[in-house]
mmCIF file of C-alpha atoms in Angstrom:
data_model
loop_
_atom_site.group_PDB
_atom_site.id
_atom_site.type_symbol
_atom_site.label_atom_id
_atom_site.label_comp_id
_atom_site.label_asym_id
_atom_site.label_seq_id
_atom_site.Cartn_x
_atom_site.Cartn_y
_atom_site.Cartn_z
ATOM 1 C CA UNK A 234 0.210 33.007 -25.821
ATOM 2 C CA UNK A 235 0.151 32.562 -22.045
ATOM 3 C CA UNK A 236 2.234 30.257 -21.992
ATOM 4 C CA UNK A 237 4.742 32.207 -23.855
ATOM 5 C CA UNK A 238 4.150 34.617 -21.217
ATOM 6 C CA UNK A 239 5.212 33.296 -18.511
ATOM 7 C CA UNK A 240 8.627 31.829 -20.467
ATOM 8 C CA UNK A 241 9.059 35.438 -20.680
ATOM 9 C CA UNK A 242 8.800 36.035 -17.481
ATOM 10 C CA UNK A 243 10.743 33.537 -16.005
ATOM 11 C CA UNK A 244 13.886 34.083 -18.454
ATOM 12 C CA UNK A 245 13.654 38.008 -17.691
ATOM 13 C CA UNK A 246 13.602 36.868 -13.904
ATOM 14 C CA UNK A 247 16.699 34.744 -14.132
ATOM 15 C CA UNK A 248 18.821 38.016 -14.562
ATOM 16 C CA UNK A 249 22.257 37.334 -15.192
ATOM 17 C CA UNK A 250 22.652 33.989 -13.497
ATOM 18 C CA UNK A 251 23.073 31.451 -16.247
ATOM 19 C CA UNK A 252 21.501 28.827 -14.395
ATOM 20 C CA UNK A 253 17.821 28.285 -15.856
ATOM 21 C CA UNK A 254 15.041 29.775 -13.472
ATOM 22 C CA UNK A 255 13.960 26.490 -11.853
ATOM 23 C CA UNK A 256 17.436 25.232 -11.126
ATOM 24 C CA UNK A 257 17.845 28.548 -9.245
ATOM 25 C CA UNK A 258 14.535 28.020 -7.226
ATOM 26 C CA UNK A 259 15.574 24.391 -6.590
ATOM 27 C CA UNK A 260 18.802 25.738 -5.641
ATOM 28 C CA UNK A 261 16.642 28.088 -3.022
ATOM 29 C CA UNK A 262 14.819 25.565 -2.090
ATOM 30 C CA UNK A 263 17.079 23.170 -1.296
ATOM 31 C CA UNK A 264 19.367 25.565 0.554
ATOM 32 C CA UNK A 265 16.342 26.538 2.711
ATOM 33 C CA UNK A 266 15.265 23.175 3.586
ATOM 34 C CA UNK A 267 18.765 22.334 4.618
ATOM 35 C CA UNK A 268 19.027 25.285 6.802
ATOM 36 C CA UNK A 269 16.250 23.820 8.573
ATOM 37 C CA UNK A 270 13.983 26.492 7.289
ATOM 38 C CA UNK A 271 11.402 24.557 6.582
ATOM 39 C CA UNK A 272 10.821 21.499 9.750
ATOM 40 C CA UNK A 273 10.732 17.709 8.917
ATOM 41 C CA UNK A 274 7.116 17.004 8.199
ATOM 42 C CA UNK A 275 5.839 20.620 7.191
ATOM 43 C CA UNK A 276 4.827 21.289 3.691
ATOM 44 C CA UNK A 277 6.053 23.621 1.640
ATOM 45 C CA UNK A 278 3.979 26.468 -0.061
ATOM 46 C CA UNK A 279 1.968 25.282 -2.409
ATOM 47 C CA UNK A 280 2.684 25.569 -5.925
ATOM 48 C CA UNK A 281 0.395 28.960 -6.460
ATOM 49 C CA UNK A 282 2.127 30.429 -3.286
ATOM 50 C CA UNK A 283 5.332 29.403 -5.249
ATOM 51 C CA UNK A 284 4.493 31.308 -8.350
ATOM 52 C CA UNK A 285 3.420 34.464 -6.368
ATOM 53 C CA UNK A 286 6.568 34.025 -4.714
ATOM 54 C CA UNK A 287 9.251 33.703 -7.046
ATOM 55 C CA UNK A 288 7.108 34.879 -10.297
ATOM 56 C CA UNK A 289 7.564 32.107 -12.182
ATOM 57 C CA UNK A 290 5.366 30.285 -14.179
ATOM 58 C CA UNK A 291 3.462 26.911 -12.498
ATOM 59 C CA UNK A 292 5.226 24.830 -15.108
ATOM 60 C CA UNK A 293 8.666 26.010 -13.874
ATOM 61 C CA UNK A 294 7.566 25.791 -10.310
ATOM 62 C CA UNK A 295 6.997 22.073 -11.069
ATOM 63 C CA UNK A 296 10.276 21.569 -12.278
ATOM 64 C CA UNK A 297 11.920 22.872 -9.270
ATOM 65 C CA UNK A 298 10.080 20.992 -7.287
ATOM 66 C CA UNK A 299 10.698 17.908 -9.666
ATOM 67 C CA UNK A 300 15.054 18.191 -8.502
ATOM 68 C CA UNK A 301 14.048 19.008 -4.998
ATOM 69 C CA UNK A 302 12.017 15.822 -4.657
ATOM 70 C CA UNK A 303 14.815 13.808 -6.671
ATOM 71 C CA UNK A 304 17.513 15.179 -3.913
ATOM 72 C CA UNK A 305 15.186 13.269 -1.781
ATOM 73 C CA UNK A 306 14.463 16.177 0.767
ATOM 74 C CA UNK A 307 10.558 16.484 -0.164
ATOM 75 C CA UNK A 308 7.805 13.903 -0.645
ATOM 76 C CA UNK A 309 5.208 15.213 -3.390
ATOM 77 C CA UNK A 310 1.854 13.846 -3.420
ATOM 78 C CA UNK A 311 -1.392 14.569 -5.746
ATOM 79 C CA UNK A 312 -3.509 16.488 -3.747
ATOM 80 C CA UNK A 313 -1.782 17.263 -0.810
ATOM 81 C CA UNK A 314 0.838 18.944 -1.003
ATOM 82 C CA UNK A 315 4.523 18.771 -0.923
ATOM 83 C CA UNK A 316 6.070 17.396 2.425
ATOM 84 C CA UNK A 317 9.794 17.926 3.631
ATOM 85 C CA UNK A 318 11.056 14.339 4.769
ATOM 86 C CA UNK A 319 14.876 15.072 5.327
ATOM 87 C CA UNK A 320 17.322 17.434 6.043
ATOM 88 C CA UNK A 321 20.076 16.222 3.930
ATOM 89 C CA UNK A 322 20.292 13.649 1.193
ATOM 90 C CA UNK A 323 19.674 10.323 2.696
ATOM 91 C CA UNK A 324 20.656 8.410 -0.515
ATOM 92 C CA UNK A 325 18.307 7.554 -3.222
ATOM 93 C CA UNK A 326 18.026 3.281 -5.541
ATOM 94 C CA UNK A 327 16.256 3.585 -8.688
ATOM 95 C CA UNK A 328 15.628 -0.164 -9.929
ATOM 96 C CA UNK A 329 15.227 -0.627 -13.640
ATOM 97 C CA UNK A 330 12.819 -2.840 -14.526
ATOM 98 C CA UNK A 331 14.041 -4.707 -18.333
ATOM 99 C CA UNK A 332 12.307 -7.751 -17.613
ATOM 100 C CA UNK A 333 9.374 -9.260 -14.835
ATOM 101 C CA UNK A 334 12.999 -10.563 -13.297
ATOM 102 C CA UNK A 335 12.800 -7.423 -11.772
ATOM 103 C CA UNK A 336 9.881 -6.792 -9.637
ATOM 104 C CA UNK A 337 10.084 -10.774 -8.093
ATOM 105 C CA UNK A 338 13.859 -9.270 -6.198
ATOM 106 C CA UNK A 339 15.902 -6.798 -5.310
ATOM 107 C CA UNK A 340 19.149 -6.288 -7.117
ATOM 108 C CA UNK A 341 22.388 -8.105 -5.677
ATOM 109 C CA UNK A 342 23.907 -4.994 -4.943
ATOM 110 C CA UNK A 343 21.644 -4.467 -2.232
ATOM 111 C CA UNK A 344 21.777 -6.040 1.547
ATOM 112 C CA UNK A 345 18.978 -7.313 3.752
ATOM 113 C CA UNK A 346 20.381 -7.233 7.939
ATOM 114 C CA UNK A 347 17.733 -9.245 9.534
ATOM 115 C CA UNK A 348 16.990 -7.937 13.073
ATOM 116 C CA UNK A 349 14.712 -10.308 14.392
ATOM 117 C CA UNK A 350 13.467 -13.692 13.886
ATOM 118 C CA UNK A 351 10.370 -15.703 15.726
ATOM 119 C CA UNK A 352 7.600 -18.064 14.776
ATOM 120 C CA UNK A 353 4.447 -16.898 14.512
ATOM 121 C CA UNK A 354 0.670 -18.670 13.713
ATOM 122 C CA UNK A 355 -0.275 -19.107 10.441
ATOM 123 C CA UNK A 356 -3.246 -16.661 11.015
ATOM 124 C CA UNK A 357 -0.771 -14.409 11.020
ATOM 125 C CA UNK A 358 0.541 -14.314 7.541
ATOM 126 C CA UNK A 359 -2.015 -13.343 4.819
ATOM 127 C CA UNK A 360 -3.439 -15.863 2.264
ATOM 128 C CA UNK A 361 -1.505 -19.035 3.565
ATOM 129 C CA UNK A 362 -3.577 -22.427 5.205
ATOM 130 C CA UNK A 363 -4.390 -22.483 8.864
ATOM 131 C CA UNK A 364 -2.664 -24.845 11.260
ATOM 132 C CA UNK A 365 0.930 -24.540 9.816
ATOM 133 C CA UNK A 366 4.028 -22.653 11.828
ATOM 134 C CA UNK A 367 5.856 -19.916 10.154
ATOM 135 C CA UNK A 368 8.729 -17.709 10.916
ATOM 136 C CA UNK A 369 8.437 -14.227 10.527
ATOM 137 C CA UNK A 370 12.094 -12.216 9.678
ATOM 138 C CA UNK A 371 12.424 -8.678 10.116
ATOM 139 C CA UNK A 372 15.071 -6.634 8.424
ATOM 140 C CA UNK A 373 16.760 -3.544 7.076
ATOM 141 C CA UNK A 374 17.660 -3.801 3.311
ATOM 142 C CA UNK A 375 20.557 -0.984 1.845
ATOM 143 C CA UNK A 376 22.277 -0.757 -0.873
ATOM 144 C CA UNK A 377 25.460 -0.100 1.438
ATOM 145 C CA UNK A 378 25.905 0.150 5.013
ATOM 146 C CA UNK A 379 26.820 3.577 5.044
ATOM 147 C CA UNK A 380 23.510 4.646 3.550
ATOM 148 C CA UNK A 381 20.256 5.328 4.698
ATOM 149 C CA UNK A 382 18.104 1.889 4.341
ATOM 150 C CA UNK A 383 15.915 1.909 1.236
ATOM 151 C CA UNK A 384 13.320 -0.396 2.843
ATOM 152 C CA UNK A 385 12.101 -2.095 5.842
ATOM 153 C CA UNK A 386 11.315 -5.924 5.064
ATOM 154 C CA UNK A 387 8.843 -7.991 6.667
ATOM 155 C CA UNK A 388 9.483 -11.787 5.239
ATOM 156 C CA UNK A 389 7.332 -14.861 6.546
ATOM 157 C CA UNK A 390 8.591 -18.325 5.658
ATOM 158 C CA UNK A 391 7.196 -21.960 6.575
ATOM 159 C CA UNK A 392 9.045 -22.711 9.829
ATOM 160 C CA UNK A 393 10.751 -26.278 8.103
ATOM 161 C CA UNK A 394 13.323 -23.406 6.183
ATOM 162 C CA UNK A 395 14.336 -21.980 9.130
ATOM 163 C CA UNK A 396 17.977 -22.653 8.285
ATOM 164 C CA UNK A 397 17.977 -20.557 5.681
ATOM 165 C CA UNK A 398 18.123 -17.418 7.899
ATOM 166 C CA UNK A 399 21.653 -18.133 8.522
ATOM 167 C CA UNK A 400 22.508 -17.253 4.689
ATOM 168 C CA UNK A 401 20.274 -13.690 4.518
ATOM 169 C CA UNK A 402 22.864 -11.222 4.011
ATOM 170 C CA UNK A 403 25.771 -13.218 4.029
ATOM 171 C CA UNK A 404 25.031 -14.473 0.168
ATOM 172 C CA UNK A 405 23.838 -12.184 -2.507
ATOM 173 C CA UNK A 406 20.392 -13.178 -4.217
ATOM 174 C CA UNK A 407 16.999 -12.843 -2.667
ATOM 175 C CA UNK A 408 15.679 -15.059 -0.181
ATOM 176 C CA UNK A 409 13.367 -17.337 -2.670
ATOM 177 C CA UNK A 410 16.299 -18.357 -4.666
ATOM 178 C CA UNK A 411 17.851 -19.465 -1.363
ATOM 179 C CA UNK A 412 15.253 -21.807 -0.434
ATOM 180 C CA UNK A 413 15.263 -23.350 -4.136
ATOM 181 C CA UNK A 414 18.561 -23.626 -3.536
ATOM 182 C CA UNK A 415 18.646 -25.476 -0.012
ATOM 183 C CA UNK A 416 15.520 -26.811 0.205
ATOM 184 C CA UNK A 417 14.805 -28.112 -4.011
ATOM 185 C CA UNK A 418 11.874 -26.111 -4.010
ATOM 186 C CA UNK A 419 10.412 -24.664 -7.644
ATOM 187 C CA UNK A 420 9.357 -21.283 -8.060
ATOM 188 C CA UNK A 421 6.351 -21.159 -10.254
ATOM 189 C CA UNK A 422 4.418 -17.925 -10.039
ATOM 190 C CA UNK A 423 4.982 -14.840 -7.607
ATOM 191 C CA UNK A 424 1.808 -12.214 -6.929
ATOM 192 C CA UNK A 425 2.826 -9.195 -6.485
ATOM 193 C CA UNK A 426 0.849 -6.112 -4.859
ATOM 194 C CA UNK A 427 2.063 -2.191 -5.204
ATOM 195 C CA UNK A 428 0.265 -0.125 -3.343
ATOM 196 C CA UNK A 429 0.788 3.798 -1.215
ATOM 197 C CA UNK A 430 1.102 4.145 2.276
ATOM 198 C CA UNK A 431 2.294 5.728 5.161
ATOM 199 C CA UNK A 432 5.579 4.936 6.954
ATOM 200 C CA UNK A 433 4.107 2.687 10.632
ATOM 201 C CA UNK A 434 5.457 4.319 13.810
ATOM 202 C CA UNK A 435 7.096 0.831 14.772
ATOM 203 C CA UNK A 436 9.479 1.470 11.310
ATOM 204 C CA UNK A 437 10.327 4.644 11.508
ATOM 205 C CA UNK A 438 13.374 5.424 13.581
ATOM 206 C CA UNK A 439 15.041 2.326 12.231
ATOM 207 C CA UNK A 440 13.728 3.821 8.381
ATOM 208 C CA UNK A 441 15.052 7.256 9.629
ATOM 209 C CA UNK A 442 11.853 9.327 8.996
ATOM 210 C CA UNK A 443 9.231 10.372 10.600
ATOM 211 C CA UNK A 444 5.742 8.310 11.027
ATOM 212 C CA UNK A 445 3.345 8.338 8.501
ATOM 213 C CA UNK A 446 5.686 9.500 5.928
ATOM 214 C CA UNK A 447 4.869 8.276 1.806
ATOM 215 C CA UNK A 448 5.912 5.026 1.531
ATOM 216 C CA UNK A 449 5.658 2.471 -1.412
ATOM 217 C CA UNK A 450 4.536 -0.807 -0.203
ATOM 218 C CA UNK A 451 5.451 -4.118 -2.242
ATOM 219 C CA UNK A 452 3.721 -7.819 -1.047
ATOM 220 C CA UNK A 453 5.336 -10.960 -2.911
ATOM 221 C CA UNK A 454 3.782 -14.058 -2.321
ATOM 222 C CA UNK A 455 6.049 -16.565 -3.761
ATOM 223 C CA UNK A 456 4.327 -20.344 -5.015
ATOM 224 C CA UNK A 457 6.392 -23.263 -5.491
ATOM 225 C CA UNK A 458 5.316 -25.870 -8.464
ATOM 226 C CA UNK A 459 2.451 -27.646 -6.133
ATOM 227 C CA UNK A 460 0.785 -24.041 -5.603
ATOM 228 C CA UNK A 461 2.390 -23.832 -1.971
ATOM 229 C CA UNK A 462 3.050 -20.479 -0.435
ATOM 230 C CA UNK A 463 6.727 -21.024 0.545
ATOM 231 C CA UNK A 464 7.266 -16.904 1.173
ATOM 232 C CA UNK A 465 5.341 -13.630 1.748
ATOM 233 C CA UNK A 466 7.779 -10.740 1.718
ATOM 234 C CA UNK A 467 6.225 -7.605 2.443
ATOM 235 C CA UNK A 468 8.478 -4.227 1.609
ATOM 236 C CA UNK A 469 8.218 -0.900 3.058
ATOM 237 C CA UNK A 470 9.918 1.991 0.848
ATOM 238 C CA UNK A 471 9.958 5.541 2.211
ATOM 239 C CA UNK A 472 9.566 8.196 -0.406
ATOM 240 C CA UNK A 473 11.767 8.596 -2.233
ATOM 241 C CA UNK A 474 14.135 6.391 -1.510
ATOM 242 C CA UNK A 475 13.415 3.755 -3.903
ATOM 243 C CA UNK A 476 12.175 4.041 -7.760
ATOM 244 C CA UNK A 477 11.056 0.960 -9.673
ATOM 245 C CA UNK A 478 11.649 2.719 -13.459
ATOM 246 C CA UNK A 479 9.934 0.814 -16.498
ATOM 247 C CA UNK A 480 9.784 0.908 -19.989
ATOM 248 C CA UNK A 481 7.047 -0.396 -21.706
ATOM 249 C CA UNK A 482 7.474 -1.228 -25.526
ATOM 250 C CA UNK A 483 4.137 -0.709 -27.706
ATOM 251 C CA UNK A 484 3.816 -4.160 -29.735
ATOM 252 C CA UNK A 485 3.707 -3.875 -33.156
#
């Protein structure tokens, strides 16, 4: 009956607005945070403050914090807290995942700008023999140029495809598919790490956010059909910029 309770509450609350009572705290949220009422990098109250506040129930509180975070103003995270990351809405690329195709690129709507390019030792690239020379390509990836990038891309390939860095971002498709292409090599197997992290202070400005922010990080290490490392792309994604969305089928 609590529950019912605080439904109650949060209808008799709503007054004559038609708008549900989360959408108008969202609403009040959002208009705050754009205001600049709440600073890049502060939290917001938590969500008890938020029910004492408004006097809603926590479930509703959740929901307006749910269409805050998806306007991409506000990083949540379990435990600690929900952080304001932008000012306005910096754009926002949820990838469906209907096959494993999915999580080995990015779709061909997207761009990668490379920035930089230089060799590096081999010591330098994770899980790959000593004693071999290797390029390492930095770059922005966006799904246009006029919005905010979705990632910042770290990509380290065997210095003998160097010519290949002429085609990133002129031709759609990711970079493994170019080297098949150029170079004959076979994609066999790709490993593929997901893990949380914070935005480095080297990749912020150029992410537009501020250091530290969430971030999704993605590692592909791409093997060719002798077991050869041929690429280790490394993605940084700040929250919540980018959404890999799944749907898993229960076999029967």
């Amino acid at each position: 009956m609590k529950g019912d309770g605080a439904s109650r509450r949060d209808i008799a609350n709503s007054g004559a607005d038609p708008r549900p009572r989360y959408r108008q705290i969202s609403d009040e949220l959002l208009a705050q945070i754009r205001g600049g009422q709440h600073a890049i990098g502060s939290m917001l109250p938590t969500e008890t403050e938020l029910c004492a506040l408004y006097g809603a129930s926590r479930h509703t509180i959740r929901e307006a914090l749910r269409l805050v975070e998806e306007a991409g103003l506000v990083a949540r995270r379990q435990g600690s807290g929900t952080t304001v990351i932008a000012h306005e809405n910096r754009g926002r690329f949820v990838q469906d995942l209907t096959s494993m195709g999915g999580l080995l690129q990015y779709p061909e709507e997207t761009r990668l700008t490379v920035l930089r390019a230089r060799e590096v030792p081999s010591s330098e690239v994770p899980g790959v023999p000593e004693g071999e020379a290797w390029l390492r390509v930095e770059g922005i990836r966006r799904v246009r140029l006029t919005t905010a990038p979705i990632c910042f891309v770290t990509l380290h390939i065997p210095a003998e495809y160097a010519a290949v860095i002429e085609e990133i971002g002129q031709q759609p498709g990711s970079v493994y598919a170019m080297i098949e292409r150029r170079f004959g090599v076979q994609l066999s197997s790709v490993e593929v790490d997901l893990s949380a992290g914070g935005v480095p202070e080297a990749q912020a400005a150029l992410l537009e956010v501020e250091p530290g922010a969430p971030a999704l990080m993605i590692r592909r290490r791409y093997l060719d059909q002798n077991g050869r490392v041929f690429e280790v792309s490394e993605g940084c994604h700040p929250a919540p910029r980018f959404t890999y969305r799944a749907t898993l089928k229960r076999e029967v």
